[in-house]
PDB file of C-alpha atoms in Angstrom:
ATOM      1  CA  MET A   1      94.421 126.042 130.374  1.00 88.00           C
ATOM      2  CA  THR A   2      97.400 124.677 132.262  1.00 95.00           C
ATOM      3  CA  LEU A   3      98.603 121.145 132.171  1.00 96.00           C
ATOM      4  CA  ASP A   4      97.068 120.332 135.382  1.00 97.00           C
ATOM      5  CA  GLU A   5      93.795 121.674 134.201  1.00 97.00           C
ATOM      6  CA  GLN A   6      94.164 119.663 131.079  1.00 97.00           C
ATOM      7  CA  LEU A   7      94.685 116.401 132.809  1.00 97.00           C
ATOM      8  CA  THR A   8      91.818 117.254 135.134  1.00 97.00           C
ATOM      9  CA  THR A   9      89.586 117.718 132.071  1.00 96.00           C
ATOM     10  CA  VAL A  10      90.797 114.423 130.437  1.00 97.00           C
ATOM     11  CA  ASP A  11      89.982 112.590 133.710  1.00 96.00           C
ATOM     12  CA  ALA A  12      86.679 114.211 133.938  1.00 95.00           C
ATOM     13  CA  LEU A  13      85.820 113.138 130.285  1.00 96.00           C
ATOM     14  CA  ARG A  14      86.986 109.638 131.171  1.00 95.00           C
ATOM     15  CA  ARG A  15      84.599 109.318 134.003  1.00 94.00           C
ATOM     16  CA  ARG A  16      81.686 111.064 132.365  1.00 95.00           C
ATOM     17  CA  ASP A  17      78.853 109.115 130.951  1.00 95.00           C
ATOM     18  CA  PHE A  18      78.157 109.343 127.060  1.00 96.00           C
ATOM     19  CA  PRO A  19      74.925 110.950 126.371  1.00 95.00           C
ATOM     20  CA  ALA A  20      72.199 109.184 124.259  1.00 95.00           C
ATOM     21  CA  GLN A  21      72.337 112.084 121.551  1.00 95.00           C
ATOM     22  CA  ARG A  22      74.845 114.615 120.259  1.00 93.00           C
ATOM     23  CA  THR A  23      75.451 117.561 122.563  1.00 95.00           C
ATOM     24  CA  HIS A  24      77.700 120.776 122.310  1.00 91.00           C
ATOM     25  CA  SER A  25      78.862 123.398 124.552  1.00 88.00           C
ATOM     26  CA  ALA A  26      81.453 125.885 124.214  1.00 82.00           C
ATOM     27  CA  ARG A  27      84.582 123.691 124.079  1.00 85.00           C
ATOM     28  CA  THR A  28      83.006 120.038 124.293  1.00 93.00           C
ATOM     29  CA  GLU A  29      81.081 117.893 122.078  1.00 95.00           C
ATOM     30  CA  SER A  30      79.606 114.633 122.998  1.00 96.00           C
ATOM     31  CA  GLY A  31      77.382 111.816 121.698  1.00 95.00           C
ATOM     32  CA  PRO A  32      76.877 108.198 121.941  1.00 95.00           C
ATOM     33  CA  GLY A  33      80.161 106.478 122.737  1.00 94.00           C
ATOM     34  CA  PHE A  34      82.409 109.782 122.822  1.00 96.00           C
ATOM     35  CA  HIS A  35      83.573 113.145 124.095  1.00 97.00           C
ATOM     36  CA  ILE A  36      85.803 115.633 122.214  1.00 96.00           C
ATOM     37  CA  ALA A  37      87.160 118.729 124.277  1.00 96.00           C
ATOM     38  CA  ALA A  38      89.173 121.580 123.308  1.00 95.00           C
ATOM     39  CA  LEU A  39      91.990 121.977 125.770  1.00 96.00           C
ATOM     40  CA  ARG A  40      93.716 124.926 124.299  1.00 94.00           C
ATOM     41  CA  VAL A  41      92.676 127.139 121.355  1.00 90.00           C
ATOM     42  CA  SER A  42      94.842 129.695 119.524  1.00 86.00           C
ATOM     43  CA  ARG A  43      93.442 132.924 118.257  1.00 69.00           C
ATOM     44  CA  GLU A  44      91.727 132.883 114.874  1.00 68.00           C
ATOM     45  CA  LEU A  45      94.546 133.118 112.275  1.00 62.00           C
ATOM     46  CA  TRP A  46      92.591 134.777 109.243  1.00 64.00           C
ATOM     47  CA  ASP A  47      94.652 137.810 109.423  1.00 71.00           C
ATOM     48  CA  ALA A  48      97.777 136.522 111.141  1.00 65.00           C
ATOM     49  CA  ASP A  49     101.419 136.884 109.519  1.00 75.00           C
ATOM     50  CA  PRO A  50     103.572 133.792 108.986  1.00 76.00           C
ATOM     51  CA  ALA A  51     105.321 134.427 112.233  1.00 80.00           C
ATOM     52  CA  GLU A  52     102.305 134.533 114.223  1.00 81.00           C
ATOM     53  CA  VAL A  53     101.005 131.232 112.568  1.00 77.00           C
ATOM     54  CA  ALA A  54     104.431 129.569 113.348  1.00 83.00           C
ATOM     55  CA  GLU A  55     104.417 131.089 116.826  1.00 86.00           C
ATOM     56  CA  ALA A  56     100.924 129.444 117.387  1.00 84.00           C
ATOM     57  CA  GLU A  57     102.025 126.141 115.956  1.00 90.00           C
ATOM     58  CA  GLU A  58     104.945 125.936 118.249  1.00 94.00           C
ATOM     59  CA  GLU A  59     103.047 126.917 121.147  1.00 94.00           C
ATOM     60  CA  LEU A  60     100.170 124.303 120.620  1.00 94.00           C
ATOM     61  CA  GLY A  61     102.922 121.757 119.660  1.00 95.00           C
ATOM     62  CA  ALA A  62     104.693 122.210 122.818  1.00 97.00           C
ATOM     63  CA  ALA A  63     101.386 121.866 124.877  1.00 97.00           C
ATOM     64  CA  LEU A  64     100.702 118.470 123.051  1.00 98.00           C
ATOM     65  CA  THR A  65     104.266 117.284 123.877  1.00 98.00           C
ATOM     66  CA  ALA A  66     103.891 118.056 127.549  1.00 98.00           C
ATOM     67  CA  LEU A  67     100.380 116.404 127.663  1.00 98.00           C
ATOM     68  CA  VAL A  68     101.549 113.348 125.702  1.00 98.00           C
ATOM     69  CA  GLY A  69     104.399 113.060 128.303  1.00 98.00           C
ATOM     70  CA  ALA A  70     102.011 113.424 131.056  1.00 98.00           C
ATOM     71  CA  LEU A  71      99.603 110.786 129.877  1.00 98.00           C
ATOM     72  CA  SER A  72     102.533 108.395 128.967  1.00 98.00           C
ATOM     73  CA  LEU A  73     103.455 108.467 132.523  1.00 97.00           C
ATOM     74  CA  ARG A  74     100.165 107.168 133.516  1.00 95.00           C
ATOM     75  CA  TRP A  75      99.486 104.593 130.641  1.00 95.00           C
ATOM     76  CA  GLY A  76     102.700 103.992 128.844  1.00 97.00           C
ATOM     77  CA  GLU A  77     103.627 104.914 125.212  1.00 97.00           C
ATOM     78  CA  PRO A  78     100.732 105.978 123.067  1.00 97.00           C
ATOM     79  CA  GLU A  79      99.554 104.419 119.656  1.00 96.00           C
ATOM     80  CA  VAL A  80     100.107 106.860 116.932  1.00 95.00           C
ATOM     81  CA  LEU A  81      96.755 107.269 115.100  1.00 94.00           C
ATOM     82  CA  ASP A  82      97.125 108.537 111.495  1.00 93.00           C
ATOM     83  CA  LEU A  83      93.567 109.716 110.678  1.00 94.00           C
ATOM     84  CA  SER A  84      94.358 110.273 106.838  1.00 91.00           C
ATOM     85  CA  GLY A  85      92.779 106.805 106.189  1.00 91.00           C
ATOM     86  CA  VAL A  86      89.583 107.879 108.026  1.00 92.00           C
ATOM     87  CA  LEU A  87      89.548 111.112 106.120  1.00 91.00           C
ATOM     88  CA  GLU A  88      89.786 109.245 102.885  1.00 93.00           C
ATOM     89  CA  ARG A  89      86.972 106.967 103.795  1.00 92.00           C
ATOM     90  CA  SER A  90      84.803 109.865 104.879  1.00 91.00           C
ATOM     91  CA  ALA A  91      85.556 111.783 101.584  1.00 91.00           C
ATOM     92  CA  ARG A  92      84.575 108.669  99.679  1.00 94.00           C
ATOM     93  CA  GLY A  93      81.133 108.705 101.397  1.00 92.00           C
ATOM     94  CA  LEU A  94      81.931 105.645 103.554  1.00 93.00           C
ATOM     95  CA  PRO A  95      80.591 105.497 107.064  1.00 91.00           C
ATOM     96  CA  VAL A  96      82.899 106.625 109.764  1.00 89.00           C
ATOM     97  CA  ARG A  97      82.095 106.158 113.386  1.00 86.00           C
ATOM     98  CA  PRO A  98      81.906 109.050 115.784  1.00 89.00           C
ATOM     99  CA  PRO A  99      83.964 110.812 116.922  1.00 92.00           C
ATOM    100  CA  LEU A 100      86.460 110.003 114.112  1.00 91.00           C
ATOM    101  CA  ASP A 101      84.049 111.374 111.744  1.00 90.00           C
ATOM    102  CA  ALA A 102      84.321 114.905 113.544  1.00 88.00           C
ATOM    103  CA  LEU A 103      88.115 114.750 114.208  1.00 92.00           C
ATOM    104  CA  CYS A 104      89.513 113.389 110.762  1.00 91.00           C
ATOM    105  CA  GLY A 105      88.716 116.591 108.931  1.00 88.00           C
ATOM    106  CA  TYR A 106      90.959 118.711 111.067  1.00 88.00           C
ATOM    107  CA  VAL A 107      93.330 116.462 113.246  1.00 93.00           C
ATOM    108  CA  PRO A 108      95.652 114.444 111.051  1.00 92.00           C
ATOM    109  CA  ARG A 109      97.414 112.466 113.723  1.00 95.00           C
ATOM    110  CA  MET A 110      96.476 111.577 117.336  1.00 97.00           C
ATOM    111  CA  TYR A 111      98.357 109.994 120.229  1.00 97.00           C
ATOM    112  CA  ALA A 112      95.964 107.358 121.902  1.00 97.00           C
ATOM    113  CA  TRP A 113      95.964 105.184 125.094  1.00 96.00           C
ATOM    114  CA  ARG A 114      93.676 102.682 126.478  1.00 93.00           C
ATOM    115  CA  SER A 115      92.131 103.042 130.050  1.00 88.00           C
ATOM    116  CA  ALA A 116      89.688 100.462 131.250  1.00 84.00           C
ATOM    117  CA  ASP A 117      86.840 100.306 128.592  1.00 88.00           C
ATOM    118  CA  ARG A 118      87.757 103.522 126.842  1.00 93.00           C
ATOM    119  CA  TRP A 119      90.463 105.050 124.786  1.00 95.00           C
ATOM    120  CA  ILE A 120      91.883 108.765 125.123  1.00 97.00           C
ATOM    121  CA  ALA A 121      93.437 110.274 122.296  1.00 97.00           C
ATOM    122  CA  VAL A 122      95.002 113.933 122.023  1.00 98.00           C
ATOM    123  CA  GLY A 123      96.134 116.024 118.982  1.00 97.00           C
ATOM    124  CA  VAL A 124      96.494 119.213 117.494  1.00 97.00           C
ATOM    125  CA  GLY A 125      94.453 120.206 114.574  1.00 91.00           C
ATOM    126  CA  GLN A 126      92.945 123.082 112.473  1.00 87.00           C
ATOM    127  CA  GLY A 127      89.821 122.793 110.209  1.00 79.00           C
ATOM    128  CA  ASP A 128      91.001 125.648 107.777  1.00 79.00           C
ATOM    129  CA  PRO A 129      94.170 127.779 107.638  1.00 74.00           C
ATOM    130  CA  VAL A 130      92.208 130.739 108.810  1.00 77.00           C
ATOM    131  CA  LEU A 131      90.540 128.904 111.838  1.00 80.00           C
ATOM    132  CA  PRO A 132      92.311 128.608 115.386  1.00 85.00           C
ATOM    133  CA  LEU A 133      94.691 125.710 116.011  1.00 88.00           C
ATOM    134  CA  GLN A 134      93.167 123.480 118.767  1.00 92.00           C
ATOM    135  CA  LEU A 135      94.694 120.939 121.273  1.00 96.00           C
ATOM    136  CA  LEU A 136      91.970 118.237 121.593  1.00 97.00           C
ATOM    137  CA  VAL A 137      91.268 115.312 123.605  1.00 97.00           C
ATOM    138  CA  ALA A 138      88.850 112.663 122.550  1.00 97.00           C
ATOM    139  CA  VAL A 139      87.402 109.798 124.700  1.00 97.00           C
ATOM    140  CA  GLY A 140      85.547 106.936 123.063  1.00 95.00           C
ATOM    141  CA  GLU A 141      84.389 103.525 123.816  1.00 91.00           C
ATOM    142  CA  GLY A 142      85.186 100.419 121.963  1.00 81.00           C
ATOM    143  CA  GLU A 143      88.447 100.298 119.848  1.00 78.00           C
ATOM    144  CA  ALA A 144      90.318 103.337 118.592  1.00 73.00           C
ATOM    145  CA  THR A 145      91.164 103.395 114.956  1.00 58.00           C
ATOM    146  CA  GLY A 146      94.310 101.894 113.159  1.00 43.00           C
ATOM    147  CA  ALA A 147      96.316 103.693 110.689  1.00 35.00           C
ATOM    148  CA  ALA A 148      94.444 102.576 107.596  1.00 33.00           C
ATOM    149  CA  GLY A 149      91.202 104.013 109.105  1.00 39.00           C
ATOM    150  CA  ALA A 150      89.589 100.788 109.917  1.00 39.00           C
ATOM    151  CA  PRO A 151      88.811  99.662 113.498  1.00 39.00           C
ATOM    152  CA  GLY A 152      91.955  98.542 115.221  1.00 38.00           C
ATOM    153  CA  ARG A 153      93.666  97.822 118.297  1.00 35.00           C
ATOM    154  CA  GLY A 154      93.490 100.432 120.933  1.00 36.00           C
ATOM    155  CA  ARG A 155      95.880 100.661 123.850  1.00 33.00           C
TER     156      ARG A 155
END
């Protein structure tokens, strides 16, 4: 997916109504108050040599940098969301609201902005070293999370 296609997807998710129940499609998960979409996905890395893994990390990192740059032109500098506190909360069996419950297991850090009554966040993650790397966008209502994993101020 090109940068223009990624921006089109971000805009479509920003405008799309949230469903009453969780739904899944090939690259999108939605639910009450959120959407998550894969904008770019590497190949599976279960049999990849370290050079292939490094190449995939570099490629997805560059795509993230370009997307953050484009979104920053629209909405200013992003808030950096460290999801480690959310992951810790989840691991202790404490409640974590969607979509952070789904994201915290494989995206360590996201870049977030506020647009009207929604927040938009992007990041690169990988659920397991053998799974593909993914460039993701999440759109949610309410406030984005702060660094400690508790509800915080969005942008």
